[in-house]
Amino acid sequence: CDIRETSARDSWGIFAFLCAALWNLPAIPALNSTDEVGAGQSIQKTYDLTRYLEHQLRTLAGTYLNYLGPPFNEPDFNPPRMTRAEMVPSATVDFELWRSLNDNARLAANYRAYTHLLCYLRSMDGQVAKAELRKNLGHFCTSLQGLVVSIASVMSSLGYPLPSPLGSANPTWAQGPGSTSPHNDFLKKMDDFWLLKELQTWLWRSAKDFNRLKKKVPPAALMLRLEMRGF
Amino acid sequence: MWDNPSLRCLLAIAFLHLLSLIYSQETGFPEEPGNLKCITHDLNRMICSWDATSSANLGLTYKICYTNSEPFSPVCTETEGKRADLPVAMGSTNIQITTLNASGTPLATETFVLPEENVSLIPFTPQILNLSADFSTYTLYLKWNDSGSVFQHELDASWQIQILYKETMETVTLINYESKLTGKDSILFWNWTSDIPLECTSYYVKIRCYINELYFTGRKEWSEWSPVRTVPEKDTKPNSAMVFPQDKVVLVGSNVTFCCLYNEGKSVKFMNYGSESYPLLRLSKWSSAIKVQNVNASIPSGTNILCSLVPDDLEGTVLFVGYAPDTPQNLNCETRTFITITCSWNPGRPTALYTKRQTKYILFERISREKVTCKVDELNEKHHCDFPVHANQKIYNFTLGASNPLGQAESSLLIDVNQRVHLETPDKFTVSTNSSTNAHLSWYIPGNFIKIRLLCQIEISNSNSEQQLNVSMAGAENSNYRARVDALHPYGTYTFRVRCSASEYFWRWSKWSEGKKLTTLEAPPARGPDIWRQRSPVGETLTVFWKPLLLSEANGIILSHEVSCYLRERMLKAYEVPVPLNSTEIKLGGNDCLISVTAKNRAGSSPPSRITSVDLPSDNVKTELAIATGNGIYISWHSDPNVTCGYTLKWCISSGSEPCSVDWEMFPSNAIDAVIKSALFQPGVRYNFSLYGCKHNGYQLLQNITGYMKELPPKVAPNFTVEETSSDSILVKWEDIPVEDCQGFLKGYILYFAKGEKGSSKTSFMEEGSPELTVKNITDLTKKSLRILDLQGKTSYRLDLRAYTVGGIGPSKDLYVVTKENSVGLIIAILIPVAVAVVLGVMTSILCYQKREWIKETFYPDIPNPENSKALQFQKNICEGNTALKTLEMNPCTPNSVEVVETRSTVLKIEDTEIISPVADSELPEDGSDPGTGSHVVVSYCPPIIEEEISSPPIDEPVGSSQVIYIDIQSMYQPQVNPEEEPEINFVTTAGYKPQMQLPINNTMKMESHAPTEEDLDKTAGYRPQANTNVWKLDSPDSPVSIQSNNENRSFGSPCSINSRQFLIPPKDYEDSPTPNNTGWSFTHFFQNKPND
């Protein structure tokens, strides 16, 4: 229950932060939605950040899974996904379905997923017994927070509205960690395991998404267009 | 008499016995009751039952009359059943049971005597009031009523509790429980802890009772088992798979059982504890377990227990294994600010438990009964906790409690807060000065110390000293503290730092504050410089020298020196000499004056140093030698009573080409010796000192002294020559060694001499250790020559002269001298043999003259016949029969025939063969004679002729005389042939031997490369019979193609050819292989074969 409150508070904090960021967006030339060069750069930066996070996660996951102990740190450990409680948003959306989504929907899904994963990651932070690992987690959280803001800026620069705050109609995971019945430690470990796995998948997918988006909005062409307009 | 109960009893028994005898005659009635049994539940009433044949005649009733042994009239009741409720009586009871029919007519009567021994005590079946389970602790709680009110008095009761589990109701345990019945109903409690989680399977409990009444003599039996009570089940059809126990914390070394509950239709694939798999124990069809013994401390996130199910499912739990908290060690409480008391401790052994299971510490103070929960930083090994200081409390009695899920521990400490003051590090430390000897210090200490005094320690250090100063001061609240330090040295650079503690009860020093550097202000130099003066030889000018002041005396930076000249308190001249000059020249102009020198820095001038310019005349100044001490020079002098104001010893050290720098040292008037030391002194260098005496009217030169700091051996050898030599003496002369090369005071020379040729030995005499070595030590330094006597004539001598000082012997210089011949001896040596020869000749002549007749007869007879001359008579037979001694005649050569006998096993031995075939060696006889086989070879040869022919070889035509005839040479060994060249082999076989000149030559390039070598051989070789030089020239275009591809093989089979002698020897591999496949001796083949050779 406490966790839920914390996460709710966190969500509001993030939301407030995002609002503030958005308020200031027009002032920042790179994020100016009217300037499509800004969008291109913004996508590129988001893509770079995604790749960086992928790299960072690889190190973090290794350390964290070792912390969880066997069997979580065994390379062939592949547990069936628990159906009882979806604590972590699953990235295993059907490929075709994902393809059929438009940029806006895909970005919104990314945004929602990272917002939630971040929230869960923060709750995980407090339960870790190793200070060093806590520090690494904190560092990763900060980076992930940056990614959420980046996605928001990409969306706004492309003129898409930010997804609405998560309602009760959303799946279980949308209600944040701790929303279901009290977990035992093993299930918590399992959730942590899935969180890392999902983060990996989402980051991989995001990298692909942003790469595609980057090609769709080539900065060079935009520059040209801009120059034409200038003339 | 009837009062006696035992007598009455006996009578009653006798009476009953009589009765039974009477009734026994009536046996045989079917309604007769029998087999009476009585049990009691409460020792008050008993239930008796009996057997009676029930006939078709229903409506039978029984009349029971019973009498106790007491003299009471019998009590009768009627019952329809075959049981009756009777009171329990002491002793025995007489029971008469009469069977009545419906109309009340007795059908049969039976009387029983029931002793107490025949009554059974069986307590009521106990009832379990409640059975509950605590799953977290695996404990069952049982509650039941002991029904103590049934009995009127206290009794011992035993209970048996049986615990069963699994569906098969296997007994886990059977426990005995003792209690006392108090005559009232009480509720009894009992609990039991399982070693398997209760969730894993169903548990069943039942209970029974046994009353141990000592005064009851009848049978005592266990009650019936109570109905089974079941622990609320968890293992029957769980909703989802689960592993138990969940998130449990246990001590290291415990044995833990884990069970996995799963849905019907699934089964357990494996169960792992950590990464290890354990054998499964089946508990029920929905539950399996593993048992892990002696568990180790878990990893920080807990050990995972995994239950893998078929089909694909996974469940798990986490076990935390650790230790109970250790007793907090080294608990120490002290205050830094008088606002809080900080207690710190060492947690001791790690518990291996983290986050919410980690050890929690609570600091409890008994006097104020206040409690503080301590926040623990896991990163910091030393834990600490703050407790507020109370205004009116001095003594604090702390108890630090440590607890975690596995246990607790505590430590206590009683302190007086005033005696445990450990101040914070002094902060905002500043140092300032406004004088040359004082410094003002100021620092800040946080905290309220109004009630105590502080003791602060100030450390003052400079480059060569360190001192500490203690200052006591009144405490204040969050205040700055000040101190003043005196007696500092002017222009001294000091580093200050400060630390403080409580003054009255010292506990600990605070940490040192940061160090602050300070340089005090300058002050005038403390004294005037050491001065000396030196008059120029003419006396017109005077050079004044002074030594720079030490840093401690300068009190600042010396900027200049002021030199002034006073004549009767009147200043004649004054010179300002800037630093770094340390001397100046004053023109005296014929007047003597009093020289005054002061040193000046920014703060002022030093007191003046004075010296007079007057030099008193001195006569007969001696030069004496000083003694080297190794690190200084020892100088002594005679005390002069006229010297009133001390002695001055002056010297000058020159370095290189620069003018020497004057140095001096002053001694009091009573001094008579001194050891002069200076860093500038070098060993082996001569220094000259002048000793001046200070008299009331001036300075007088008393003595000159020369000395070394350390004497060394002379650097060079003395230069010496041989002045003259005779047949038995040598005169040696030498020169002095220059003073700078002596490196010490010369003590003498050593002359070594011994026989020796120049160049024979370069080593010195000393190393040689020659037995004839003579040493002469010349200690008289005025002597410059030496005559060496008693030498042998015409002999080479080696001379070696060295100089020596106290420091050792210098290097040597060699000279070789040959003494002159002794002429008289020579003359005698010639004359004596001549005289002897003459005398001998004369004597022989005389003798011959006297014996001339005999001589003539013997040597010169009248007829000279050599045959008769004995002296010339030689042995005759030497020449007889030996025609070889006659003069040899040169006849034309007739070729000799050598018959070569054909043989398969023999190889022809050729005398000039260098390489001898091992086969030939072993099989041929030494003399080369026919070994007896049928075949042989005839060789025709003529070495001398060949010699001639080589000198003029025929050019075109073969020489007919040099023929070698081979008979079946092929039989010795097969030629080496390539298979494709088979026809040529046949040709060879049929052709037999052909002289080389007839052999066709293949003109290959290879042969060309060999040609020069062979030409050389032509010139040098003595034997060349078969060679046709044209044939050897290989590039004749019309030469037929060689029968063998390799030209070297053309000479195969030619035993006489010098150039081809090797071909006579069959290579080993040819012998080994019966069908050789290579005919040639190519180079490659050669190299290949080489190892075989």
Coordinates of N, CA, C and O in Angstrom, one line a residue, chain A residues 30-83:
Chain A
A30 N 15.8 23.4 -29.8 CA 16.0 22.0 -30.3 C 14.7 21.2 -30.2 O 14.5 20.3 -30.9
L31 N 13.9 21.7 -29.3 CA 12.6 20.9 -29.0 C 11.4 21.6 -29.6 O 10.3 21.2 -29.3
N32 N 11.6 22.7 -30.3 CA 10.5 23.4 -30.9 C 9.8 22.6 -31.9 O 10.3 22.1 -32.9
S33 N 8.5 22.5 -31.6 CA 7.7 21.6 -32.5 C 7.5 22.2 -33.9 O 7.3 21.4 -34.8
T34 N 7.6 23.4 -34.0 CA 7.4 24.0 -35.3 C 8.7 23.8 -36.1 O 8.6 23.8 -37.3
D35 N 9.7 23.6 -35.4 CA 11.0 23.4 -36.2 C 11.3 21.9 -36.3 O 11.6 21.2 -35.4
E36 N 11.2 21.4 -37.5 CA 11.3 20.0 -37.7 C 12.7 19.5 -37.7 O 13.0 18.3 -37.5
V37 N 13.6 20.5 -37.9 CA 15.0 20.1 -37.7 C 15.2 19.6 -36.2 O 15.9 18.6 -35.9
G38 N 14.5 20.3 -35.3 CA 14.5 20.0 -33.9 C 14.0 18.6 -33.7 O 14.6 17.8 -33.0
A39 N 13.0 18.2 -34.4 CA 12.5 16.8 -34.3 C 13.5 15.8 -34.7 O 13.7 14.8 -34.0
G40 N 14.2 16.1 -35.8 CA 15.2 15.1 -36.3 C 16.3 14.9 -35.3 O 16.7 13.8 -34.9
Q41 N 16.7 16.1 -34.8 CA 17.8 16.0 -33.7 C 17.3 15.3 -32.5 O 18.0 14.5 -31.9
S42 N 16.1 15.6 -32.2 CA 15.5 15.0 -31.0 C 15.4 13.5 -31.1 O 15.7 12.8 -30.1
I43 N 15.0 13.1 -32.3 CA 14.9 11.6 -32.5 C 16.3 11.0 -32.4 O 16.5 9.9 -31.8
Q44 N 17.2 11.7 -33.0 CA 18.6 11.1 -33.0 C 19.1 11.0 -31.6 O 19.6 10.0 -31.2
K45 N 18.8 12.0 -30.8 CA 19.3 12.0 -29.4 C 18.6 10.9 -28.6 O 19.2 10.2 -27.8
T46 N 17.3 10.8 -28.9 CA 16.6 9.7 -28.2 C 17.1 8.3 -28.6 O 17.2 7.5 -27.7
Y47 N 17.4 8.2 -29.9 CA 17.9 6.9 -30.3 C 19.2 6.7 -29.6 O 19.5 5.6 -29.1
D48 N 20.1 7.7 -29.6 CA 21.4 7.5 -28.9 C 21.2 7.1 -27.5 O 21.9 6.2 -27.0
L49 N 20.3 7.8 -26.8 CA 20.1 7.5 -25.4 C 19.6 6.1 -25.2 O 20.0 5.4 -24.3
T50 N 18.7 5.7 -26.1 CA 18.2 4.3 -26.1 C 19.4 3.3 -26.2 O 19.4 2.3 -25.4
R51 N 20.3 3.5 -27.1 CA 21.4 2.6 -27.3 C 22.3 2.6 -26.0 O 22.8 1.6 -25.6
Y52 N 22.4 3.8 -25.5 CA 23.3 3.9 -24.3 C 22.6 3.2 -23.1 O 23.3 2.5 -22.4
L53 N 21.3 3.3 -23.0 CA 20.6 2.6 -21.9 C 20.7 1.1 -22.1 O 20.8 0.4 -21.2
E54 N 20.6 0.7 -23.4 CA 20.7 -0.8 -23.7 C 22.1 -1.3 -23.1 O 22.1 -2.3 -22.5
H55 N 23.1 -0.5 -23.4 CA 24.4 -0.9 -23.0 C 24.5 -0.9 -21.4 O 25.0 -1.8 -20.8
Q56 N 24.0 0.2 -20.9 CA 24.0 0.3 -19.4 C 23.3 -0.8 -18.7 O 23.7 -1.3 -17.7
L57 N 22.1 -1.2 -19.3 CA 21.3 -2.2 -18.7 C 22.0 -3.5 -18.7 O 21.8 -4.3 -17.8
R58 N 22.8 -3.8 -19.8 CA 23.5 -5.0 -19.9 C 24.4 -5.2 -18.6 O 24.4 -6.3 -18.0
T59 N 25.1 -4.2 -18.3 CA 25.9 -4.3 -17.1 C 25.1 -4.4 -15.8 O 25.3 -5.3 -15.0
L60 N 24.1 -3.6 -15.7 CA 23.2 -3.6 -14.5 C 22.5 -5.0 -14.4 O 22.5 -5.5 -13.2
A61 N 22.0 -5.5 -15.5 CA 21.3 -6.8 -15.4 C 22.2 -7.9 -14.9 O 21.8 -8.7 -14.0
G62 N 23.4 -7.9 -15.4 CA 24.4 -8.9 -14.9 C 24.6 -8.9 -13.4 O 24.4 -9.9 -12.7
T63 N 24.8 -7.7 -12.9 CA 25.0 -7.5 -11.5 C 23.7 -7.8 -10.7 O 23.8 -8.5 -9.7
Y64 N 22.6 -7.4 -11.2 CA 21.4 -7.5 -10.4 C 21.0 -9.0 -10.4 O 20.5 -9.5 -9.4
L65 N 21.1 -9.7 -11.5 CA 20.7 -11.1 -11.5 C 21.6 -11.9 -10.6 O 21.2 -12.9 -10.0
N66 N 22.9 -11.5 -10.6 CA 23.8 -12.2 -9.6 C 23.4 -11.9 -8.2 O 23.5 -12.8 -7.3
Y67 N 22.9 -10.7 -8.0 CA 22.4 -10.4 -6.6 C 21.2 -11.3 -6.3 O 21.0 -11.8 -5.2
L68 N 20.3 -11.5 -7.3 CA 19.1 -12.3 -7.0 C 19.5 -13.8 -6.8 O 18.8 -14.5 -6.1
G69 N 20.6 -14.2 -7.3 CA 21.1 -15.5 -7.0 C 20.5 -16.6 -8.0 O 19.7 -16.3 -8.8
P70 N 21.0 -17.8 -7.9 CA 20.5 -18.9 -8.8 C 19.1 -19.1 -8.4 O 18.7 -19.1 -7.3
P71 N 18.2 -19.4 -9.3 CA 18.5 -19.7 -10.8 C 18.4 -18.5 -11.6 O 18.6 -18.6 -12.8
F72 N 18.2 -17.3 -11.0 CA 18.0 -16.1 -11.9 C 19.2 -15.7 -12.7 O 19.1 -15.1 -13.7
N73 N 20.4 -16.0 -12.1 CA 21.6 -15.6 -12.9 C 22.1 -16.8 -13.8 O 23.2 -16.7 -14.3
E74 N 21.3 -17.8 -13.9 CA 21.7 -18.9 -14.8 C 21.3 -18.5 -16.2 O 20.2 -18.0 -16.5
P75 N 22.2 -18.7 -17.2 CA 21.9 -18.2 -18.5 C 20.7 -18.9 -19.2 O 20.0 -18.2 -20.0
D76 N 20.5 -20.1 -18.8 CA 19.4 -20.8 -19.5 C 18.1 -20.7 -18.7 O 17.1 -21.4 -18.9
F77 N 18.0 -19.8 -17.7 CA 16.8 -19.7 -16.9 C 15.7 -19.0 -17.7 O 15.9 -17.8 -18.1
N78 N 14.7 -19.7 -18.0 CA 13.6 -19.1 -18.8 C 12.3 -19.5 -18.2 O 11.6 -20.4 -18.7
P79 N 11.8 -18.8 -17.2 CA 10.6 -19.3 -16.5 C 9.4 -18.9 -17.3 O 9.4 -17.9 -18.1
P80 N 8.3 -19.6 -17.2 CA 7.1 -19.2 -17.9 C 6.6 -17.9 -17.2 O 6.7 -17.7 -16.1
R81 N 6.0 -17.1 -18.1 CA 5.5 -15.8 -17.6 C 4.3 -16.1 -16.7 O 3.4 -16.8 -17.1
M82 N 4.4 -15.6 -15.5 CA 3.3 -15.8 -14.5 C 2.1 -15.0 -15.0 O 2.2 -13.9 -15.5
T83 N 1.0 -15.7 -14.9 CA -0.2 -15.0 -15.5 C -1.0 -14.4 -14.3 O -1.9 -13.5 -14.6

